[in-house]
Structure formats: C-alpha cells, structure tokens
Amino acid sequence: INSNAYALSAQVLEAGAEPLVLPAVGDDRAAVAEAIRAGLGADVLLLSGGVSVGDYDVVRAALADAGVSLAFWKVDMKPGKPLSFGRVGRVPV
C-alpha cells in the first residue's frame, strides 16, 4: 500500500506541476540509493518514509550514497520530527 504517492501526487498537481511517481522500494540501502538517483532528473525529489532511526531505516545512508548533501536531519516538531532536507546540485531533496 502506497497511499502517500497518491496524496503527494494530488498536491503536486494542485500546485501546477507534473508528478513523476517512482516505484516504492523496500528497506535495502542499494535499492533506495538507486531509486534516489532515478529521481534526480526531476525538479524536486520528495521521499516519503524511512527517515527515522531504526535498524531498517536506510534512507539517510542511501541519500549519502546518491550524493545528496543534507542541510538538516530531523526537525524538533510533532508530527514531523524525522524530516530531512538536502540537495544534489540544484535539485532539492
């Protein structure tokens, strides 16, 4: 189940942009890094899920593997504490 893809796509459309929905990937660092690289051709790359701190949360490492430079990791607010932001070149992630 990937309800976030539908919700985010609807919000992107409402903002006047065209969403490109990539397939969901599991908790595999290499697969996540490859998915991130696949999305870097977009103007903005949104990731949903996997930015927490458990044993299976591989997104932070995969972001680094894909060359994403993080500006911050975590925001002290609820909900939303495990939120990150970075970029690769001019692409915000």
mmCIF file with all atom_site columns, C-alpha atoms in Angstrom:
data_model
loop_
_atom_site.group_PDB
_atom_site.id
_atom_site.type_symbol
_atom_site.label_atom_id
_atom_site.label_alt_id
_atom_site.label_comp_id
_atom_site.label_asym_id
_atom_site.label_entity_id
_atom_site.label_seq_id
_atom_site.pdbx_PDB_ins_code
_atom_site.Cartn_x
_atom_site.Cartn_y
_atom_site.Cartn_z
_atom_site.occupancy
_atom_site.B_iso_or_equiv
_atom_site.pdbx_formal_charge
_atom_site.auth_seq_id
_atom_site.auth_comp_id
_atom_site.auth_asym_id
_atom_site.auth_atom_id
_atom_site.pdbx_PDB_model_num
ATOM 1  C CA . ILE A 1 1  ? 0.000  0.000  0.000   1.00 0.00 ? 1  ILE A CA 1
ATOM 2  C CA . ASN A 1 2  ? 1.448  3.321  -1.055  1.00 0.00 ? 2  ASN A CA 1
ATOM 3  C CA . SER A 1 3  ? -1.159 5.927  -0.188  1.00 0.00 ? 3  SER A CA 1
ATOM 4  C CA . ASN A 1 4  ? 1.477  8.645  0.185   1.00 0.00 ? 4  ASN A CA 1
ATOM 5  C CA . ALA A 1 5  ? 2.194  8.518  -3.556  1.00 0.00 ? 5  ALA A CA 1
ATOM 6  C CA . TYR A 1 6  ? -1.434 9.377  -4.331  1.00 0.00 ? 6  TYR A CA 1
ATOM 7  C CA . ALA A 1 7  ? -1.601 12.146 -1.740  1.00 0.00 ? 7  ALA A CA 1
ATOM 8  C CA . LEU A 1 8  ? 1.693  13.718 -2.800  1.00 0.00 ? 8  LEU A CA 1
ATOM 9  C CA . SER A 1 9  ? 0.780  13.415 -6.495  1.00 0.00 ? 9  SER A CA 1
ATOM 10 C CA . ALA A 1 10 ? -2.501 15.209 -5.888  1.00 0.00 ? 10 ALA A CA 1
ATOM 11 C CA . GLN A 1 11 ? -0.707 18.017 -4.058  1.00 0.00 ? 11 GLN A CA 1
ATOM 12 C CA . VAL A 1 12 ? 1.875  18.360 -6.839  1.00 0.00 ? 12 VAL A CA 1
ATOM 13 C CA . LEU A 1 13 ? -0.898 18.535 -9.452  1.00 0.00 ? 13 LEU A CA 1
ATOM 14 C CA . GLU A 1 14 ? -2.778 21.113 -7.400  1.00 0.00 ? 14 GLU A CA 1
ATOM 15 C CA . ALA A 1 15 ? 0.394  23.220 -7.263  1.00 0.00 ? 15 ALA A CA 1
ATOM 16 C CA . GLY A 1 16 ? 0.521  23.181 -11.078 1.00 0.00 ? 16 GLY A CA 1
ATOM 17 C CA . ALA A 1 17 ? 3.349  20.714 -11.555 1.00 0.00 ? 17 ALA A CA 1
ATOM 18 C CA . GLU A 1 18 ? 3.516  17.247 -13.092 1.00 0.00 ? 18 GLU A CA 1
ATOM 19 C CA . PRO A 1 19 ? 4.250  14.386 -10.669 1.00 0.00 ? 19 PRO A CA 1
ATOM 20 C CA . LEU A 1 20 ? 6.502  11.508 -11.603 1.00 0.00 ? 20 LEU A CA 1
ATOM 21 C CA . VAL A 1 21 ? 5.740  8.615  -9.280  1.00 0.00 ? 21 VAL A CA 1
ATOM 22 C CA . LEU A 1 22 ? 8.578  6.153  -8.937  1.00 0.00 ? 22 LEU A CA 1
ATOM 23 C CA . PRO A 1 23 ? 8.038  2.623  -7.599  1.00 0.00 ? 23 PRO A CA 1
ATOM 24 C CA . ALA A 1 24 ? 8.218  2.030  -3.875  1.00 0.00 ? 24 ALA A CA 1
ATOM 25 C CA . VAL A 1 25 ? 11.355 0.250  -2.682  1.00 0.00 ? 25 VAL A CA 1
ATOM 26 C CA . GLY A 1 26 ? 12.000 -1.834 0.394   1.00 0.00 ? 26 GLY A CA 1
ATOM 27 C CA . ASP A 1 27 ? 14.475 -1.351 3.202   1.00 0.00 ? 27 ASP A CA 1
ATOM 28 C CA . ASP A 1 28 ? 17.520 -2.075 1.066   1.00 0.00 ? 28 ASP A CA 1
ATOM 29 C CA . ARG A 1 29 ? 20.199 0.613  1.042   1.00 0.00 ? 29 ARG A CA 1
ATOM 30 C CA . ALA A 1 30 ? 21.371 -0.026 -2.526  1.00 0.00 ? 30 ALA A CA 1
ATOM 31 C CA . ALA A 1 31 ? 17.810 -0.126 -3.895  1.00 0.00 ? 31 ALA A CA 1
ATOM 32 C CA . VAL A 1 32 ? 16.910 3.106  -2.108  1.00 0.00 ? 32 VAL A CA 1
ATOM 33 C CA . ALA A 1 33 ? 20.060 4.831  -3.394  1.00 0.00 ? 33 ALA A CA 1
ATOM 34 C CA . GLU A 1 34 ? 19.259 3.689  -6.941  1.00 0.00 ? 34 GLU A CA 1
ATOM 35 C CA . ALA A 1 35 ? 15.682 4.987  -6.624  1.00 0.00 ? 35 ALA A CA 1
ATOM 36 C CA . ILE A 1 36 ? 17.014 8.330  -5.395  1.00 0.00 ? 36 ILE A CA 1
ATOM 37 C CA . ARG A 1 37 ? 19.386 8.538  -8.348  1.00 0.00 ? 37 ARG A CA 1
ATOM 38 C CA . ALA A 1 38 ? 16.481 7.724  -10.698 1.00 0.00 ? 38 ALA A CA 1
ATOM 39 C CA . GLY A 1 39 ? 14.504 10.636 -9.284  1.00 0.00 ? 39 GLY A CA 1
ATOM 40 C CA . LEU A 1 40 ? 17.258 13.223 -9.541  1.00 0.00 ? 40 LEU A CA 1
ATOM 41 C CA . GLY A 1 41 ? 16.204 14.154 -13.064 1.00 0.00 ? 41 GLY A CA 1
ATOM 42 C CA . ALA A 1 42 ? 13.159 15.880 -11.592 1.00 0.00 ? 42 ALA A CA 1
ATOM 43 C CA . ASP A 1 43 ? 12.968 19.499 -10.459 1.00 0.00 ? 43 ASP A CA 1
ATOM 44 C CA . VAL A 1 44 ? 12.278 18.369 -6.875  1.00 0.00 ? 44 VAL A CA 1
ATOM 45 C CA . LEU A 1 45 ? 12.580 14.911 -5.320  1.00 0.00 ? 45 LEU A CA 1
ATOM 46 C CA . LEU A 1 46 ? 10.196 14.006 -2.495  1.00 0.00 ? 46 LEU A CA 1
ATOM 47 C CA . LEU A 1 47 ? 10.794 10.871 -0.450  1.00 0.00 ? 47 LEU A CA 1
ATOM 48 C CA . SER A 1 48 ? 8.167  9.537  1.885   1.00 0.00 ? 48 SER A CA 1
ATOM 49 C CA . GLY A 1 49 ? 9.121  7.250  4.732   1.00 0.00 ? 49 GLY A CA 1
ATOM 50 C CA . GLY A 1 50 ? 12.325 5.771  6.038   1.00 0.00 ? 50 GLY A CA 1
ATOM 51 C CA . VAL A 1 51 ? 13.959 8.814  7.605   1.00 0.00 ? 51 VAL A CA 1
ATOM 52 C CA . SER A 1 52 ? 13.782 7.654  11.182  1.00 0.00 ? 52 SER A CA 1
ATOM 53 C CA . VAL A 1 53 ? 16.497 5.937  13.212  1.00 0.00 ? 53 VAL A CA 1
ATOM 54 C CA . GLY A 1 54 ? 15.665 2.224  13.339  1.00 0.00 ? 54 GLY A CA 1
ATOM 55 C CA . ASP A 1 55 ? 17.743 -0.696 12.083  1.00 0.00 ? 55 ASP A CA 1
ATOM 56 C CA . TYR A 1 56 ? 15.793 -0.773 8.801   1.00 0.00 ? 56 TYR A CA 1
ATOM 57 C CA . ASP A 1 57 ? 15.800 2.971  8.136   1.00 0.00 ? 57 ASP A CA 1
ATOM 58 C CA . VAL A 1 58 ? 18.404 3.075  5.390   1.00 0.00 ? 58 VAL A CA 1
ATOM 59 C CA . VAL A 1 59 ? 17.379 6.340  3.739   1.00 0.00 ? 59 VAL A CA 1
ATOM 60 C CA . ARG A 1 60 ? 19.999 8.553  5.377   1.00 0.00 ? 60 ARG A CA 1
ATOM 61 C CA . ALA A 1 61 ? 22.834 6.294  4.239   1.00 0.00 ? 61 ALA A CA 1
ATOM 62 C CA . ALA A 1 62 ? 21.248 5.891  0.787   1.00 0.00 ? 62 ALA A CA 1
ATOM 63 C CA . LEU A 1 63 ? 20.953 9.680  0.433   1.00 0.00 ? 63 LEU A CA 1
ATOM 64 C CA . ALA A 1 64 ? 24.688 9.950  1.069   1.00 0.00 ? 64 ALA A CA 1
ATOM 65 C CA . ASP A 1 65 ? 25.358 7.119  -1.391  1.00 0.00 ? 65 ASP A CA 1
ATOM 66 C CA . ALA A 1 66 ? 23.362 9.026  -4.036  1.00 0.00 ? 66 ALA A CA 1
ATOM 67 C CA . GLY A 1 67 ? 25.359 12.198 -3.446  1.00 0.00 ? 67 GLY A CA 1
ATOM 68 C CA . VAL A 1 68 ? 22.715 14.143 -1.535  1.00 0.00 ? 68 VAL A CA 1
ATOM 69 C CA . SER A 1 69 ? 24.211 16.791 0.733   1.00 0.00 ? 69 SER A CA 1
ATOM 70 C CA . LEU A 1 70 ? 21.939 17.142 3.769   1.00 0.00 ? 70 LEU A CA 1
ATOM 71 C CA . ALA A 1 71 ? 21.241 20.612 5.131   1.00 0.00 ? 71 ALA A CA 1
ATOM 72 C CA . PHE A 1 72 ? 19.488 19.112 8.165   1.00 0.00 ? 72 PHE A CA 1
ATOM 73 C CA . TRP A 1 73 ? 18.329 15.800 9.589   1.00 0.00 ? 73 TRP A CA 1
ATOM 74 C CA . LYS A 1 74 ? 15.330 15.935 11.948  1.00 0.00 ? 74 LYS A CA 1
ATOM 75 C CA . VAL A 1 75 ? 13.139 18.831 12.942  1.00 0.00 ? 75 VAL A CA 1
ATOM 76 C CA . ASP A 1 76 ? 12.034 19.278 16.541  1.00 0.00 ? 76 ASP A CA 1
ATOM 77 C CA . MET A 1 77 ? 8.282  19.258 15.937  1.00 0.00 ? 77 MET A CA 1
ATOM 78 C CA . LYS A 1 78 ? 5.456  16.748 16.165  1.00 0.00 ? 78 LYS A CA 1
ATOM 79 C CA . PRO A 1 79 ? 4.388  15.274 13.852  1.00 0.00 ? 79 PRO A CA 1
ATOM 80 C CA . GLY A 1 80 ? 7.330  15.540 11.534  1.00 0.00 ? 80 GLY A CA 1
ATOM 81 C CA . LYS A 1 81 ? 10.371 15.080 13.713  1.00 0.00 ? 81 LYS A CA 1
ATOM 82 C CA . PRO A 1 82 ? 12.084 12.639 11.330  1.00 0.00 ? 82 PRO A CA 1
ATOM 83 C CA . LEU A 1 83 ? 12.241 15.160 8.470   1.00 0.00 ? 83 LEU A CA 1
ATOM 84 C CA . SER A 1 84 ? 15.301 15.890 6.375   1.00 0.00 ? 84 SER A CA 1
ATOM 85 C CA . PHE A 1 85 ? 16.281 18.249 3.574   1.00 0.00 ? 85 PHE A CA 1
ATOM 86 C CA . GLY A 1 86 ? 19.198 18.276 1.216   1.00 0.00 ? 86 GLY A CA 1
ATOM 87 C CA . ARG A 1 87 ? 20.111 18.707 -2.403  1.00 0.00 ? 87 ARG A CA 1
ATOM 88 C CA . VAL A 1 88 ? 22.163 17.362 -5.252  1.00 0.00 ? 88 VAL A CA 1
ATOM 89 C CA . GLY A 1 89 ? 23.299 20.258 -7.376  1.00 0.00 ? 89 GLY A CA 1
ATOM 90 C CA . ARG A 1 90 ? 20.150 22.331 -7.915  1.00 0.00 ? 90 ARG A CA 1
ATOM 91 C CA . VAL A 1 91 ? 17.687 19.508 -7.123  1.00 0.00 ? 91 VAL A CA 1
ATOM 92 C CA . PRO A 1 92 ? 16.117 19.854 -3.668  1.00 0.00 ? 92 PRO A CA 1
ATOM 93 C CA . VAL A 1 93 ? 15.585 16.503 -1.956  1.00 0.00 ? 93 VAL A CA 1
#
